Structures are given as C-alpha cells and as structure tokens.
XYZ file of C-alpha atoms in Angstrom:
335
model
C -44.590 91.129 8.159
C -48.273 90.250 8.416
C -47.644 86.915 10.117
C -46.301 88.762 13.166
C -48.368 91.957 12.943
C -51.639 90.077 13.037
C -50.967 89.111 16.662
C -50.688 92.704 17.816
C -53.177 94.805 15.822
C -56.624 94.151 14.401
C -56.242 93.136 10.767
C -58.820 91.632 8.403
C -58.346 88.014 7.504
C -57.840 87.918 3.729
C -58.562 84.760 1.777
C -55.937 83.878 -0.831
C -58.889 83.654 -3.239
C -59.529 87.381 -2.660
C -55.918 88.546 -2.638
C -54.225 89.484 -5.929
C -50.880 88.999 -4.169
C -51.616 85.299 -3.784
C -52.209 84.821 -7.504
C -49.184 86.925 -8.381
C -46.937 84.954 -6.028
C -48.113 81.623 -7.419
C -47.555 82.824 -10.978
C -44.067 84.067 -10.111
C -43.174 80.768 -8.424
C -44.408 78.831 -11.440
C -42.293 80.980 -13.790
C -39.213 80.526 -11.599
C -39.643 76.743 -11.574
C -40.153 76.631 -15.335
C -36.939 78.595 -15.867
C -34.880 76.474 -13.482
C -36.162 72.942 -14.127
C -36.914 70.984 -17.284
C -39.727 68.860 -15.859
C -40.417 67.092 -19.168
C -36.804 65.898 -19.376
C -36.806 64.766 -15.744
C -40.037 62.865 -16.252
C -38.765 61.103 -19.370
C -35.502 60.128 -17.658
C -37.254 58.849 -14.531
C -39.816 56.797 -16.425
C -37.105 55.302 -18.669
C -34.954 54.289 -15.674
C -37.907 52.822 -13.780
C -37.065 51.349 -10.384
C -33.393 52.294 -10.822
C -34.154 56.016 -10.932
C -33.727 58.221 -7.840
C -37.134 58.779 -6.292
C -38.683 62.122 -5.366
C -41.997 62.128 -3.504
C -44.020 65.305 -3.018
C -46.839 65.176 -0.489
C -50.152 66.972 -0.917
C -53.746 66.529 0.214
C -56.911 66.791 -1.881
C -58.958 69.641 -0.419
C -62.297 68.102 -1.389
C -61.830 64.376 -0.790
C -59.301 64.621 2.043
C -57.230 61.962 0.320
C -53.457 62.068 0.550
C -51.396 62.104 -2.613
C -47.664 61.426 -2.974
C -46.585 62.627 -6.413
C -43.969 60.086 -7.497
C -41.154 61.003 -9.878
C -40.782 57.370 -10.975
C -44.357 57.429 -12.211
C -43.804 60.665 -14.089
C -46.018 62.601 -11.684
C -43.574 65.315 -10.603
C -44.436 68.429 -12.585
C -44.491 72.137 -11.924
C -48.135 71.734 -10.813
C -47.181 68.957 -8.386
C -44.468 71.146 -6.851
C -46.889 74.063 -6.491
C -49.528 71.776 -4.982
C -47.052 70.458 -2.415
C -46.140 74.048 -1.488
C -49.693 75.422 -1.381
C -49.995 76.594 2.216
C -53.739 77.362 2.568
C -53.299 80.740 4.257
C -51.026 81.924 1.434
C -52.104 80.170 -1.759
C -55.302 78.863 -3.264
C -55.493 75.142 -3.967
C -53.683 73.894 -7.063
C -55.520 71.728 -9.616
C -53.624 68.593 -10.695
C -55.224 65.846 -12.807
C -58.753 66.553 -11.592
C -57.873 67.076 -7.920
C -57.500 70.263 -5.881
C -54.460 70.127 -3.614
C -53.007 71.857 -0.583
C -49.661 71.341 1.120
C -49.364 67.823 2.594
C -48.981 69.094 6.169
C -52.572 68.111 6.843
C -52.094 64.473 5.970
C -49.083 62.190 5.465
C -46.166 64.533 6.050
C -43.634 63.580 4.881
C -44.717 60.521 2.837
C -42.381 58.121 4.642
C -44.426 54.989 4.065
C -44.166 55.404 0.303
C -40.380 55.136 0.627
C -40.643 51.650 2.102
C -41.493 49.958 -1.190
C -37.756 49.777 -1.941
C -37.033 48.167 1.454
C -34.325 50.658 2.475
C -31.832 49.838 5.225
C -32.333 53.266 6.801
C -34.663 56.248 6.635
C -33.167 59.630 7.523
C -35.541 62.393 8.607
C -34.483 66.036 8.955
C -37.031 67.490 11.365
C -37.381 71.276 11.319
C -40.181 71.562 13.890
C -38.860 71.119 17.453
C -40.346 68.328 19.540
C -39.932 70.103 22.874
C -39.675 73.719 23.933
C -38.168 75.244 27.044
C -41.073 77.387 28.234
C -44.848 77.479 28.117
C -46.325 79.457 25.213
C -48.421 82.204 26.816
C -49.030 84.749 24.067
C -51.199 84.558 20.990
C -48.080 84.489 18.851
C -46.213 81.753 20.737
C -49.367 79.649 21.019
C -49.810 79.846 17.239
C -46.153 78.914 16.762
C -46.473 75.884 19.025
C -49.661 74.722 17.333
C -47.851 74.840 14.004
C -44.950 72.829 15.387
C -47.197 70.183 16.910
C -49.307 69.872 13.750
C -46.220 69.254 11.649
C -44.765 66.731 14.071
C -48.034 64.839 14.540
C -48.143 63.431 11.025
C -44.379 62.860 10.995
C -44.379 60.753 14.136
C -47.401 58.797 12.975
C -45.352 57.823 9.935
C -42.345 56.847 12.049
C -44.508 54.934 14.522
C -45.693 52.769 11.632
C -42.098 51.763 10.834
C -41.251 51.164 14.485
C -44.311 48.964 14.916
C -43.283 46.791 11.981
C -39.725 46.667 13.345
C -41.037 45.543 16.717
C -43.154 42.795 15.138
C -40.133 41.569 13.178
C -37.960 41.694 16.284
C -40.393 39.604 18.338
C -41.112 37.133 15.549
C -44.726 38.151 14.994
C -43.733 38.827 11.380
C -41.261 36.557 9.625
C -38.086 38.125 8.277
C -39.050 36.561 4.953
C -41.985 38.972 4.809
C -40.230 42.141 5.902
C -37.018 43.738 7.062
C -35.884 45.954 9.913
C -35.489 49.582 8.875
C -33.437 51.920 11.037
C -34.918 55.391 11.474
C -32.543 58.279 12.060
C -34.092 61.612 13.046
C -32.065 64.814 12.943
C -34.080 67.414 14.813
C -32.715 70.805 13.891
C -32.123 73.304 16.678
C -33.703 76.708 16.136
C -31.237 79.576 15.611
C -31.838 82.856 17.496
C -33.573 84.622 14.601
C -35.966 81.706 14.146
C -36.831 81.716 17.842
C -37.494 85.446 17.735
C -39.697 85.369 14.647
C -41.392 82.039 15.243
C -43.390 80.473 12.418
C -42.892 83.574 10.264
C -39.179 82.743 10.010
C -40.119 79.977 7.554
C -40.869 82.747 5.057
C -37.657 84.640 5.742
C -35.408 84.821 2.654
C -32.768 87.125 4.113
C -29.312 85.825 2.997
C -27.799 86.263 6.464
C -30.605 84.202 8.010
C -30.252 81.472 5.376
C -26.492 81.359 6.003
C -27.216 80.969 9.716
C -29.354 77.931 8.906
C -26.641 76.482 6.661
C -23.985 76.904 9.367
C -26.275 75.261 11.911
C -26.897 72.366 9.537
C -23.171 71.841 9.041
C -22.569 71.731 12.804
C -25.353 69.226 13.344
C -24.109 67.133 10.423
C -20.728 66.893 12.136
C -22.418 65.725 15.345
C -24.481 63.213 13.387
C -21.396 61.726 11.726
C -19.618 61.523 15.076
C -22.640 59.708 16.494
C -22.630 57.254 13.596
C -18.934 56.532 14.172
C -19.508 55.970 17.870
C -22.463 53.715 17.110
C -20.375 51.599 14.740
C -17.614 51.239 17.341
C -20.152 50.265 19.997
C -21.820 47.731 17.716
C -18.432 46.170 16.891
C -17.764 45.482 20.568
C -14.294 47.055 20.312
C -13.820 48.627 23.751
C -10.739 50.627 22.735
C -12.546 52.082 19.718
C -15.463 53.083 21.953
C -13.199 54.615 24.598
C -11.486 56.714 21.928
C -14.733 58.698 21.616
C -14.851 59.634 25.316
C -13.395 62.987 26.345
C -11.054 62.842 29.346
C -13.604 64.523 31.611
C -16.701 62.837 30.173
C -19.558 62.591 32.669
C -21.124 59.129 32.839
C -24.200 58.040 34.752
C -26.355 54.906 34.798
C -29.882 54.712 36.222
C -32.554 52.015 36.480
C -33.594 49.792 34.794
C -29.851 49.202 34.381
C -27.533 48.606 37.330
C -27.038 52.152 38.680
C -23.803 54.083 38.602
C -23.627 57.482 40.285
C -22.589 60.392 38.078
C -18.802 60.473 37.753
C -15.964 61.639 35.531
C -13.481 59.132 36.978
C -11.482 57.565 34.164
C -11.369 54.119 35.736
C -15.140 54.109 36.182
C -15.642 55.109 32.552
C -13.329 52.357 31.333
C -15.066 49.779 33.508
C -18.462 50.869 32.208
C -17.315 50.490 28.607
C -15.358 47.240 28.932
C -17.524 45.391 31.462
C -20.975 46.492 30.387
C -21.306 48.681 27.314
C -19.455 46.507 24.775
C -20.337 43.148 26.315
C -23.822 43.393 27.838
C -25.656 46.388 26.373
C -26.415 46.602 22.685
C -27.881 49.250 20.420
C -31.459 48.694 19.310
C -31.312 49.998 15.744
C -34.974 50.975 15.720
C -34.165 54.673 16.008
C -31.372 57.174 16.480
C -32.518 60.669 17.451
C -30.279 63.730 17.209
C -32.046 66.632 18.876
C -30.408 69.928 19.667
C -27.210 68.993 21.522
C -27.993 65.389 22.436
C -28.110 62.068 20.628
C -30.378 59.286 21.855
C -30.344 55.572 21.057
C -32.704 52.877 22.157
C -30.658 50.152 23.873
C -31.247 46.754 25.427
C -29.594 44.320 27.772
C -30.315 40.955 29.385
C -31.061 40.898 33.085
C -28.420 38.882 34.977
C -31.100 37.890 37.511
C -33.831 36.303 35.408
C -32.650 36.606 31.795
C -35.417 39.015 30.849
C -34.858 41.791 28.329
C -34.171 45.263 29.697
C -35.021 48.182 27.436
C -33.768 51.708 27.940
C -32.035 54.642 26.292
C -28.518 55.965 25.949
C -28.319 59.747 25.757
C -24.992 61.321 24.867
C -23.648 64.788 24.203
C -20.819 65.481 21.761
C -18.367 68.373 21.633
C -15.906 68.440 18.771
C -16.505 64.784 17.987
C -15.917 63.630 21.580
C -18.424 62.473 24.181
C -18.720 64.893 27.082
C -21.757 63.178 28.614
C -23.038 59.593 28.512
C -26.208 58.603 30.400
C -27.955 55.234 30.452
C -31.468 55.111 31.807
C -35.139 54.456 31.135
C-alpha cells in the first residue's frame, strides 16, 4: 500500500483535493453510513430523552479557525456529515463542511473530547488507548520515525485531556477546591498492546481491513479485558482492607519487591514475606490513590500513598503488577 511504499521509492505527494479516489471513498463511506444508520431517528430519540439519553461525542477541528468541535448526540448534532468530519484524515480526505465550518479529524485538537464528558460528573472515565506510550527501540528509519510521530501526536492531546482531570482531582484532594464544587473522577487507561501485524506495518495497519487482522485485534482486546477485570477485582479487595481477599490474587510464586520511597523489601517469592507485606503494610498502611489506573501491555499500574511512620508526611508512589490468568505473578512498590 502507498503508506508503506512511499518510504522506499520516490512517489508524488497527491492532495486529496486532486485525487478522484478520495472523493469516491468519501462518497462510498457516506452511502454505507446512510444504509446502516437512521441518523434522523437517532437524533429525534436523543433530543427527546435529553440528559437521560446515552451520549456520543465526535471530535473534529475546524480547518480555517482552528477551533475544536465536539458533535454532541444529545444536541442533535450527530449526523452522517459529523461522522465523516470526525473521520476526515487530511492525507486521505478533503475537509467536510458541517453547518458553515470545514472540519478535519479531531486528532489535531481535543482528542478524544474527554472534558466534554465531565458535564455529567461521572464516577470514572475509561480510555482505550490504541497508540502506545513507549516503544522498545529507537526509530531509525523514515518509516518508523513517521510511525512514532503519529503515535506521539495522538497521545499528546489525549494526555492533555487526562492531565486536566488529574489536576482537578489533585485540587479536590488537597482542599484547594471544595467537594461541593466538584468531585473526584477516576481515570482508567487501557493501553492496547500492538499485535505482530500492527508492529510490522506500523501506522498503515490502521487502514488494514483484512478479517484475520481484525480478529487478531479482537482476540487481543478480549485478553486485555480479562486482565482489566482481574485488576479491578484486586483493586476492590485491596481497598476493602481484606488481607485474605488480597492474598487470594497472589500466585504461589509471585515476585514481590518494595523500593524507596517506601520501606524497602528485596525481591523475593517467599510466601511468608508476601503475606507479611499484604497483612502488615498493603491492607493497613498503603492505600490506592484512585486518580488513575493504567493497564499497559502486560502490566497494571496504580498510584498509591502511605503515611510516613517517622514524621507523618504523605508518601506517594506506584504499585506495578503483572497478571497471568487472573493471578498476580509480580507486585512491585516504588516511586
């Protein structure tokens, strides 16, 4: 495909405004959406239900003004044009006119529109992150550099959105903002691991519609969902302070380790040491900070806190665990 070939041979850069394929693809996508979705019926139902209706937000950015737009289903704004605007990747499609604006995909602005979800004061926000935060090796080819730039661009706007929530949470936690004027919102990020075919094809894999590849993504999602649910169960047991319930999640040979700022414990799989860690410290002294849970690849990370036995000050750190088959095989406390 062109996305990969362009890195290896000289090819002209074709504007979507000069390519008949771009117009044809947009027309075909519009026809498919019109066949599959009755947008008028959805709009009427959403407007009639008002604040009780499920909410769909589609992010886009106005090409001319640079202003971000979140098309809101509750306001009757989700239409076939809004969907096309939200999917208008500039290198593939021309901008889509909607109500006097010209829109591209929202990647270049508020992506996804997390802040607009906060009007309902949710208890939690779940984010499924498809662009990896870290990579294992340095990108050193034109292709891998382009892939990494795409990943970083997508994550930049996402983490700006999440940082906004975490800042408000921090201000509520420290009393800068009264709980009467806001509420803590837990952020849960599921960072999807990249399957082999995605790693091989890079950014171009996002355009891959091969059924076998899509099934690979579905299977990966199911595995990570299982890990996420196991992590939620472990979190609930930890928060309850029930040492036996927490210990039930530890595999017999689970590796545990504690590093500063907490009182250190050398890496060990000794069962007595694990039990002592759980009963004497984990369920009695160290608590989960519900600001964020992050599931990335094979690890789950929580922010945690404890009170220093020396001066009573707050100690902040992280707990990073690894699950296998619903059991903890690694548990590390540290900075």
